[in-house]
Amino acid sequence: MAEQGITPGGKRGYAGTWPPRAAAPAGGYIPARASIWRPFVETLRQWARAEAGAGRLLPWVPVAFGTGIAFYFAAEHEPVLSVAASVAIALCVLAVFSRRYKAFATIVMLAAVAAGFAMATWKTARIAHGVLARPIFSVALTGFVETRDIREKTDRFVLRVVSMESQREVPKLERVRLSVKKGTAPEVGSFVELKARLMPPLGPQRPGSYDFGRDLYFQGIGASGFVMGAVKTREPPAAGGLALRYAAFMQGLRDAIDARIRTTLDGDQRAIATALLTGRRDAITIPVNDAMFISGLGHVLSISGYHMAVVAGVVFFTIRALLALFPALTAGYPIKKWAAAAALVAAAFYLLLSGAEVATQRSFFMTAVVLIAVIVDRRAITFRSLAVAALVVLAIAPEALVHPSFQMSFAATLGLVALVQIGLPNLLASPDHSATARVALWGGRELTMLMLASLVAGLATTPYAAFHFHRVTPYGLLANLAAMPVVSAVVMPAGLLGLLAMPFGFDGVFWAIMGFGIDWMILVTQWVAALPGAVGRMAAFGIGPLIAASAGLILLGLLRTPLRWSGAVLLVVASVWALLVPQPDVLISADGRNVAVRGGDGRLHLMHSAKDAFLVKEWLAADADARTVTDASLGEGVSCDPSGCVVQGPGGAFVALATRPEALVDDCERAALIVTARPPPPRGCAASVVDAERLRRHGALVLRRTRDGYAIDAVKPGGIDRPWSPAVPGDGEAETTLRAPAPRPAIDATPAETDLQGED
C-alpha cells in the first residue's frame, strides 16, 4: 500500500498517486486554463537575458563594426568624412558615459557601426588616387617596380609611376599593373622605362559579381595593361624609399627560397612548395589548381589560419621540448612562455615572408592573441580572441570585409572556435566505460576531432564559395581527411626545416621530403576531383541570400542559448532563397561586343564580335553551366554575318547584335531587342535598344523578360558614384526597365476627293 506523504501541491496524499484536485463539478473535471504563449515569452526573455550577460558583448562588437563597413560599400556616393567621423566620435563618447544604464549595449553596437562606417570612409580618403577612365593605346612610363608575380604563361609587376607621357590628357596615375612575356619581369626595386597600353581596371563582369576594380583601387592601382617593346632599366632620379628597399629585400628572399626549392623539385611540386612557404601561387598549372578547388583543398594554397597554426605550433612544441631536456630550466623558468614568444616571432616572420595578404594577417593576429594569452596565463582559444583579431584586421583594412578570403577565413574560424568552446568539452570528457577508453587510446577521439573540424569549416565556408566561385565541394571532407594529416605531419614541418637548413646548405633532403608529401596531396586532389558529382555547381543568387546565410552563421556561432537555432532557420531560408532566384534571360558585356541569350533549351547561347574567354567563363560559371568557352554548343542557333548576329531568345522573340549601322534597319523590323556598341538607330525603331551610350553609363547588363519589355539589372545603376567607379557625365536616374518604343499610330494618308478636285 502506498505511504501517505506531502504532494507537490502542499497537501497530504499518497505517494505515487495524482495530487488532490479542487472540487470538480459533477460528471467531469475542471477545464485546465493552459497558456502556451506566456511561458514561451518568458522563456525567450530568460534566454535573451542570458545572451546579454557579462562577457557576451565583445564578440558582437566586430559584427557591428563590419556592418558599418558594409553600409559604407553599399552607399551610392562617397560619404562626407567629417560627418561620418563626428557621428562615430559622438556615439563612442555617449557609450563611455552610459556604462551604468540599460541602453549601454545598444549604444555600444551603434557606436561600433558608426566607427566601421567612418573607418572605411577615412581609409578611402587616405589612399585617394586617380583611376583611368578610358583606354590609352600608347603611353611612356618610368617608375619603380614594387611587386612581381611569376605566373604560368606571363609575368606581371606593379609599377609605381614617376612620369608618364601620352598624346592625350590622362589623369595622374600612382601605380599601374603590367603584364610582360614570361621571364622578362624586372627586379623588384629597379627603376625602369617602358611603353605600355593601359586599360581601366576590370569591373564586374555581370551585376553582382566580384569588383576587381575596387580591389585594385585599395591596392593603389589605377590602371592595368601590358608592356609594348623592351623594359629598360635606368638609374633612378631619387631613392625609392625605405618601403621599396624592404619590398626588394623580401622579394629577393622569396626568389632565393624558390631557387633552392627548384634545385630539388620542379613543376607543380615546386610551385606548391613555393606557395606554401612564400605565398606565391601563380605558377601552379591550371589543371592542378582547378582540381585543388574542386576537391575542397584549395584552402591549402592560400596561407591562412591553418598554415600559421602549423608554423607556430611546430616552433612552440619544438622549443618547449628542447628546453624541457634541461631539468634546471624546467623547474625554475617559464619555458612554456619562452616557447610561446619564439612561436610568435616565427609567425611574424612567416607573415612577412608570405606577403601579408588579408587571410594571412587575420591568421597572424589570431595566432598572436592565442600566444600572448599563453604568455600572460589566460585562456587562449575563445570568441574574444577571434573578436580582437577581426577588429584589428578590419581597422587596418576595411576593404577586406568584401573580399572572399576574409569572409571564408573568418567563417571557418568562427565555426572552429564554436566547436572548441561547445563541442570539445563534451568530446574530451572522461570516458564512462572501457570501450570509449579504447577508442580514445587508439586515436578515435583525434580522428573524430579532425572529421568534425573539416566538416564544420567546410560547411561554414560553403555560402561564400557558392557566392563568389559558384561551386560547392561535396567531397571536401573526404579530401581533407585523406590529405591534411600528410600536409600537417610531413609537408609543412619539412618546409620549415628546409628554411632553417637553407643557410647551412643542408636543405635539399627536406625539399625532397616535402615533395613526397605534395605528390600525395596532388594524387588525393586529382582522385577526388575525378569522382562522380565532384563538381558541385551553383548558379549566381545575389547578395540577399548571402547576407541571410552570414547572419545565420553568426547566430549559430556566437549565441549560447537555444536561440542559436534561429541561425539554422536563417541558413535554411538562405538556401531556399538562393535556389529560387531566377536566372537572367540576356547578358550583355560592358563593351557591347558579347551577348549571351537563354534559348528554348534553357542554356545560354553566345553572340560575340570579339572573343573574351574570361568573360564567357564567368558567365557560364554564374549560370552553373559545365560547358567550356570553346564548346561548340554555345553557338547553336546563332546566325551571324559581317553585319552582326541574331538568335531566338526568351518567348520566341529574336535578339540581335548589330556590329554595323546598315544592320540596324532589318533588326528594327524583326528583332525584339537590339544590342549595339554603336550609336542608336534612328527614331521609329520598334525594338528595344541597348546602345553604346547606355553601356557607357551603366556597364554590363542583365535582362529578364517581362510582359512589356525587359527588367534591367546593371553593374552600375544610375546615381552610383564611387572613387573606384566614378559617375559618367550625363548619368541620370536608375533605369530598371527597358521597353520597346510605342509604335506610332497608323494615319490614313489618302486625300479627300474634294481636295483633289480643288487642286485640279
Coordinates of C-alpha atoms in Angstrom, one line a residue, residues 168-570:
R168 CA 46.1 62.9 -74.9
E169 CA 45.5 64.2 -71.4
V170 CA 45.0 61.4 -68.8
P171 CA 44.8 61.5 -65.0
K172 CA 47.9 61.2 -63.0
L173 CA 48.3 57.5 -62.0
E174 CA 50.2 56.5 -58.9
R175 CA 50.5 52.8 -59.8
V176 CA 49.8 50.5 -62.8
R177 CA 49.9 46.8 -63.1
L178 CA 51.5 45.5 -66.3
S179 CA 51.9 42.1 -67.9
V180 CA 55.1 41.0 -69.7
K181 CA 56.4 38.0 -71.5
K182 CA 57.3 35.2 -69.1
G183 CA 60.8 35.6 -67.8
T184 CA 61.1 39.3 -68.6
A185 CA 59.7 40.9 -65.5
P186 CA 62.2 43.4 -64.0
E187 CA 63.6 43.0 -60.5
V188 CA 61.6 44.5 -57.5
G189 CA 63.2 47.8 -56.6
S190 CA 64.6 48.6 -60.0
F191 CA 63.8 51.8 -61.9
V192 CA 62.5 51.1 -65.4
E193 CA 61.4 52.9 -68.6
L194 CA 58.9 51.4 -70.9
K195 CA 55.9 51.9 -73.2
A196 CA 52.6 50.3 -72.4
R197 CA 49.0 50.0 -73.4
L198 CA 46.7 50.8 -70.4
M199 CA 43.1 49.9 -69.7
P200 CA 40.8 50.9 -67.0
P201 CA 40.7 48.5 -64.0
L202 CA 38.5 45.5 -64.8
G203 CA 35.0 45.9 -63.4
P204 CA 32.3 43.3 -62.5
Q205 CA 31.6 41.0 -65.5
R206 CA 28.0 41.0 -64.6
P207 CA 25.8 42.6 -61.9
G208 CA 26.6 41.0 -58.5
S209 CA 30.0 39.6 -59.5
Y210 CA 33.3 40.5 -57.9
D211 CA 34.5 44.0 -58.5
F212 CA 38.2 43.7 -59.5
G213 CA 38.4 47.5 -60.0
R214 CA 37.5 48.1 -56.3
D215 CA 40.1 45.6 -55.3
L216 CA 42.8 47.3 -57.4
Y217 CA 41.8 50.7 -56.1
F218 CA 42.5 49.8 -52.5
Q219 CA 45.9 48.5 -53.7
G220 CA 46.6 51.9 -55.1
I221 CA 46.5 50.7 -58.7
G222 CA 44.7 53.0 -61.2
A223 CA 45.1 51.0 -64.4
S224 CA 46.3 47.7 -65.8
G225 CA 47.7 46.7 -69.2
F226 CA 50.7 45.2 -70.9
V227 CA 54.2 46.3 -72.0
M228 CA 54.9 47.1 -75.6
G229 CA 58.6 46.6 -76.5
A230 CA 61.5 46.3 -74.2
V231 CA 61.7 47.2 -70.5
K232 CA 64.8 49.3 -70.0
T233 CA 66.5 49.6 -66.6
R234 CA 67.7 53.1 -65.7
E235 CA 69.4 54.9 -62.9
P236 CA 66.7 56.3 -60.6
P237 CA 66.5 60.1 -60.2
A238 CA 66.0 59.6 -56.5
A239 CA 65.9 56.9 -53.9
G240 CA 62.9 54.7 -53.8
G241 CA 62.3 54.9 -50.1
L242 CA 62.5 52.5 -47.2
A243 CA 59.3 50.6 -48.2
L244 CA 60.8 49.9 -51.6
R245 CA 64.0 48.6 -50.1
Y246 CA 62.1 46.4 -47.8
A247 CA 60.0 45.0 -50.7
A248 CA 63.1 44.4 -52.7
F249 CA 64.7 42.5 -49.8
M250 CA 61.6 40.3 -49.2
Q251 CA 61.3 39.6 -52.9
G252 CA 65.0 38.6 -53.0
L253 CA 64.4 36.3 -50.1
R254 CA 61.4 34.7 -51.8
D255 CA 63.3 34.3 -55.0
A256 CA 66.2 32.7 -53.1
I257 CA 63.9 30.2 -51.4
D258 CA 62.2 29.4 -54.8
A259 CA 65.7 28.9 -56.4
R260 CA 66.7 26.5 -53.7
I261 CA 63.5 24.5 -54.0
R262 CA 63.9 24.5 -57.8
T263 CA 67.2 22.5 -57.3
T264 CA 65.2 19.6 -56.0
L265 CA 61.6 20.0 -57.1
D266 CA 60.1 21.1 -60.4
G267 CA 56.6 21.5 -61.9
D268 CA 53.6 21.6 -59.6
Q269 CA 55.8 20.2 -56.8
R270 CA 58.0 23.2 -56.8
A271 CA 55.0 25.6 -57.4
I272 CA 53.0 24.3 -54.4
A273 CA 56.1 24.2 -52.2
T274 CA 56.8 27.8 -53.0
A275 CA 53.1 28.7 -52.5
L276 CA 53.1 27.2 -49.0
L277 CA 56.3 28.9 -47.9
T278 CA 56.2 32.3 -49.7
G279 CA 52.5 32.8 -50.7
R280 CA 53.4 33.0 -54.4
R281 CA 51.0 30.5 -56.0
D282 CA 50.6 31.8 -59.6
A283 CA 52.9 29.2 -61.1
I284 CA 50.6 26.2 -60.3
T285 CA 49.3 24.7 -63.5
I286 CA 45.6 25.2 -64.3
P287 CA 44.6 21.5 -64.1
V288 CA 46.1 21.0 -60.7
N289 CA 44.8 24.4 -59.4
D290 CA 41.3 23.5 -60.6
A291 CA 41.5 20.1 -59.1
M292 CA 42.5 21.6 -55.7
F293 CA 39.5 23.8 -55.6
I294 CA 37.1 21.2 -56.9
S295 CA 38.2 18.7 -54.2
G296 CA 38.0 21.2 -51.4
L297 CA 41.8 21.5 -50.8
G298 CA 42.1 24.9 -52.4
H299 CA 42.4 26.5 -48.9
V300 CA 45.9 24.8 -48.7
L301 CA 47.2 27.1 -51.4
S302 CA 46.2 30.3 -49.6
I303 CA 48.3 31.0 -46.5
S304 CA 45.8 31.4 -43.7
G305 CA 45.0 30.1 -40.2
Y306 CA 45.9 26.5 -40.9
H307 CA 49.5 27.4 -42.1
M308 CA 50.0 29.9 -39.4
A309 CA 48.9 27.5 -36.7
V310 CA 51.2 24.8 -38.1
V311 CA 54.2 27.1 -38.1
A312 CA 53.6 28.5 -34.7
G313 CA 52.7 25.0 -33.3
V314 CA 55.8 23.3 -34.7
V315 CA 58.1 26.1 -33.3
F316 CA 56.2 26.2 -30.0
F317 CA 56.4 22.4 -29.3
T318 CA 60.0 22.1 -30.7
I319 CA 61.4 24.9 -28.5
R320 CA 59.5 23.7 -25.5
A321 CA 60.7 20.1 -26.0
L322 CA 64.3 21.2 -26.3
L323 CA 64.1 23.4 -23.2
A324 CA 62.5 20.5 -21.3
L325 CA 65.6 18.5 -21.8
F326 CA 67.3 20.6 -19.1
P327 CA 65.8 20.0 -15.7
A328 CA 67.1 23.2 -14.3
L329 CA 65.2 25.2 -16.8
T330 CA 62.1 23.2 -16.4
A331 CA 62.0 23.6 -12.6
G332 CA 62.9 27.3 -12.3
Y333 CA 61.8 29.1 -15.5
P334 CA 58.6 29.5 -17.6
I335 CA 59.8 27.6 -20.6
K336 CA 56.2 27.4 -21.9
K337 CA 56.1 31.2 -22.1
W338 CA 59.5 31.3 -23.8
A339 CA 58.3 28.8 -26.4
A340 CA 55.2 30.9 -27.0
A341 CA 57.4 34.0 -27.5
A342 CA 59.6 32.1 -30.0
A343 CA 56.5 30.9 -31.9
L344 CA 55.2 34.5 -32.0
V345 CA 58.5 35.6 -33.7
A346 CA 58.3 32.7 -36.1
A347 CA 54.7 33.6 -37.0
A348 CA 55.6 37.2 -37.6
F349 CA 58.5 36.2 -39.9
Y350 CA 56.1 33.9 -41.8
L351 CA 53.6 36.8 -42.2
L352 CA 56.3 39.0 -43.8
L353 CA 57.7 36.2 -45.9
S354 CA 54.3 35.3 -47.3
G355 CA 53.4 38.8 -48.4
A356 CA 50.9 39.6 -45.6
E357 CA 47.7 39.1 -47.5
V358 CA 44.4 39.6 -45.7
A359 CA 43.9 35.9 -44.8
T360 CA 47.5 35.8 -43.5
Q361 CA 47.0 39.0 -41.5
R362 CA 43.9 37.6 -39.8
S363 CA 45.7 34.3 -39.1
F364 CA 48.7 36.1 -37.6
F365 CA 46.6 38.3 -35.4
M366 CA 44.5 35.3 -34.2
T367 CA 47.7 33.3 -33.6
A368 CA 49.3 36.3 -31.8
V369 CA 46.3 36.7 -29.5
V370 CA 46.5 33.0 -28.6
L371 CA 50.3 33.1 -28.0
I372 CA 50.0 36.3 -25.9
A373 CA 47.3 34.6 -23.9
V374 CA 49.7 31.8 -23.1
I375 CA 52.4 34.3 -22.1
V376 CA 50.1 36.1 -19.7
D377 CA 48.4 32.9 -18.4
R378 CA 45.0 33.5 -19.9
R379 CA 42.7 31.1 -21.8
A380 CA 43.7 31.1 -25.5
I381 CA 41.1 29.9 -27.9
T382 CA 38.0 32.0 -27.2
F383 CA 35.5 34.1 -29.0
R384 CA 37.2 37.1 -27.6
S385 CA 40.5 36.3 -29.3
L386 CA 38.6 35.9 -32.6
A387 CA 36.8 39.3 -32.0
V388 CA 40.1 41.1 -31.3
A389 CA 41.7 39.6 -34.5
A390 CA 38.6 40.6 -36.5
L391 CA 38.7 44.2 -35.2
V392 CA 42.4 44.6 -35.9
V393 CA 42.1 43.3 -39.5
L394 CA 39.0 45.4 -40.2
A395 CA 40.6 48.5 -38.7
I396 CA 43.7 48.2 -40.8
A397 CA 42.0 47.1 -44.0
P398 CA 38.2 47.8 -44.0
E399 CA 38.0 46.7 -47.6
A400 CA 38.8 43.2 -46.5
L401 CA 35.2 42.7 -45.5
V402 CA 34.1 42.3 -49.1
H403 CA 36.9 40.0 -50.1
P404 CA 36.2 36.3 -50.3
S405 CA 39.4 35.5 -48.4
F406 CA 38.3 37.4 -45.3
Q407 CA 34.7 36.0 -45.4
M408 CA 35.7 32.4 -45.8
S409 CA 38.6 32.6 -43.3
F410 CA 36.6 34.2 -40.5
A411 CA 33.6 31.9 -41.2
A412 CA 35.7 28.8 -40.9
T413 CA 37.4 30.2 -37.7
L414 CA 34.1 31.1 -36.1
G415 CA 32.9 27.6 -36.7
L416 CA 36.1 26.0 -35.3
V417 CA 36.1 28.3 -32.2
A418 CA 32.4 27.4 -31.6
L419 CA 33.4 23.7 -31.9
V420 CA 36.2 24.1 -29.4
Q421 CA 34.1 26.1 -27.0
I422 CA 30.9 23.9 -27.2
G423 CA 31.8 20.6 -28.7
L424 CA 35.3 19.9 -27.5
P425 CA 34.4 19.9 -23.7
N426 CA 31.9 17.1 -24.4
L427 CA 34.2 15.2 -26.7
L428 CA 37.1 15.3 -24.3
A429 CA 35.0 14.3 -21.2
S430 CA 36.2 11.4 -19.2
P431 CA 35.0 8.1 -20.7
D432 CA 32.3 6.2 -18.8
H433 CA 33.3 2.7 -19.9
S434 CA 36.2 0.8 -21.3
A435 CA 35.0 0.7 -24.9
T436 CA 35.2 4.5 -25.1
A437 CA 38.6 4.5 -23.4
R438 CA 39.9 2.1 -26.0
V439 CA 38.6 4.2 -28.9
A440 CA 40.3 7.3 -27.4
L441 CA 43.5 5.3 -26.8
W442 CA 43.7 4.3 -30.5
G443 CA 43.2 7.8 -31.7
G444 CA 39.5 7.7 -32.2
R445 CA 39.0 11.0 -30.4
E446 CA 41.6 12.8 -32.5
L447 CA 40.2 11.3 -35.7
T448 CA 36.7 12.4 -34.7
M449 CA 38.0 15.9 -34.0
L450 CA 39.7 16.1 -37.4
M451 CA 36.5 15.0 -39.1
L452 CA 34.4 17.5 -37.1
A453 CA 36.9 20.3 -37.8
S454 CA 36.9 19.6 -41.6
L455 CA 33.1 19.3 -41.6
V456 CA 32.5 22.5 -39.7
A457 CA 35.0 24.6 -41.6
G458 CA 33.7 23.2 -44.9
L459 CA 30.0 23.9 -44.1
A460 CA 30.9 27.4 -42.7
T461 CA 32.6 28.4 -46.0
T462 CA 30.1 26.9 -48.3
P463 CA 27.8 30.0 -48.7
Y464 CA 30.8 32.2 -49.7
A465 CA 32.3 29.6 -52.1
A466 CA 28.9 29.3 -53.7
F467 CA 28.5 33.1 -54.0
H468 CA 32.0 34.0 -55.2
F469 CA 33.1 30.9 -57.1
H470 CA 29.7 29.3 -57.9
R471 CA 30.6 25.9 -56.7
V472 CA 30.5 23.7 -53.7
T473 CA 32.7 20.7 -52.7
P474 CA 30.6 17.6 -52.0
Y475 CA 33.7 15.5 -51.2
G476 CA 35.6 18.2 -49.3
L477 CA 35.5 16.2 -46.1
L478 CA 36.9 13.1 -47.8
A479 CA 39.8 15.1 -49.4
N480 CA 40.7 16.8 -46.2
L481 CA 40.7 13.6 -44.2
A482 CA 43.0 12.0 -46.8
A483 CA 45.4 14.8 -47.4
M484 CA 45.6 17.1 -44.4
P485 CA 47.3 14.7 -42.0
V486 CA 50.2 14.3 -44.5
V487 CA 50.3 18.1 -45.1
S488 CA 50.4 18.7 -41.3
A489 CA 52.8 16.0 -40.4
V490 CA 55.1 15.9 -43.4
V491 CA 54.8 18.8 -45.9
M492 CA 54.8 21.8 -43.6
P493 CA 57.3 20.6 -41.0
A494 CA 59.7 19.6 -43.8
G495 CA 59.3 23.1 -45.3
L496 CA 60.1 24.8 -42.0
L497 CA 63.2 22.5 -41.5
G498 CA 64.2 23.3 -45.1
L499 CA 64.1 27.1 -44.4
L500 CA 66.2 26.6 -41.2
A501 CA 68.7 24.4 -43.0
M502 CA 69.0 26.5 -46.1
P503 CA 71.7 28.9 -44.8
F504 CA 73.9 25.9 -44.0
G505 CA 73.4 24.1 -47.3
F506 CA 71.6 21.0 -45.9
D507 CA 68.1 21.9 -47.2
G508 CA 67.9 19.5 -50.2
V509 CA 66.7 16.5 -48.2
F510 CA 63.9 18.5 -46.7
W511 CA 62.7 19.7 -50.0
A512 CA 62.6 16.1 -51.2
I513 CA 60.5 15.0 -48.2
M514 CA 58.2 18.0 -48.9
G515 CA 57.9 16.9 -52.5
F516 CA 56.8 13.3 -51.5
G517 CA 54.0 14.9 -49.3
I518 CA 53.0 17.2 -52.1
D519 CA 52.8 14.3 -54.5
W520 CA 50.3 12.6 -52.2
M521 CA 48.3 15.8 -51.9
I522 CA 48.1 16.1 -55.7
L523 CA 47.2 12.4 -56.0
V524 CA 44.4 12.8 -53.5
T525 CA 43.0 16.0 -55.0
Q526 CA 43.0 14.6 -58.6
W527 CA 41.3 11.4 -57.4
V528 CA 38.6 13.3 -55.5
A529 CA 38.1 15.7 -58.4
A530 CA 37.5 12.8 -60.7
L531 CA 34.8 11.2 -58.6
P532 CA 31.2 11.4 -60.0
G533 CA 29.5 14.5 -58.9
A534 CA 32.7 16.1 -57.5
V535 CA 32.0 19.4 -59.3
G536 CA 29.1 21.0 -57.4
R537 CA 27.9 23.9 -59.4
M538 CA 25.8 26.7 -58.0
A539 CA 24.1 29.4 -60.1
A540 CA 24.5 33.1 -59.0
F541 CA 22.0 34.1 -56.4
G542 CA 22.7 37.7 -55.4
I543 CA 23.7 39.4 -52.2
G544 CA 20.4 38.8 -50.3
P545 CA 20.8 35.1 -49.6
L546 CA 24.5 35.6 -48.7
I547 CA 23.6 38.2 -46.1
A548 CA 20.9 35.9 -44.6
A549 CA 23.4 33.0 -44.5
S550 CA 26.1 35.2 -42.9
A551 CA 23.6 36.2 -40.2
G552 CA 22.7 32.6 -39.6
L553 CA 26.3 31.5 -39.2
I554 CA 27.0 34.4 -36.7
L555 CA 23.9 33.5 -34.7
L556 CA 24.8 29.8 -34.6
G557 CA 28.4 30.6 -33.6
L558 CA 28.0 33.3 -31.0
L559 CA 24.8 32.6 -29.2
R560 CA 24.9 30.1 -26.3
T561 CA 21.2 29.5 -25.5
P562 CA 18.7 27.7 -27.7
L563 CA 18.3 31.0 -29.5
R564 CA 21.2 29.9 -31.6
W565 CA 18.9 27.6 -33.6
S566 CA 17.4 30.8 -35.1
G567 CA 20.7 30.8 -37.1
A568 CA 19.9 27.4 -38.5
V569 CA 16.5 28.7 -39.6
L570 CA 18.2 31.6 -41.4

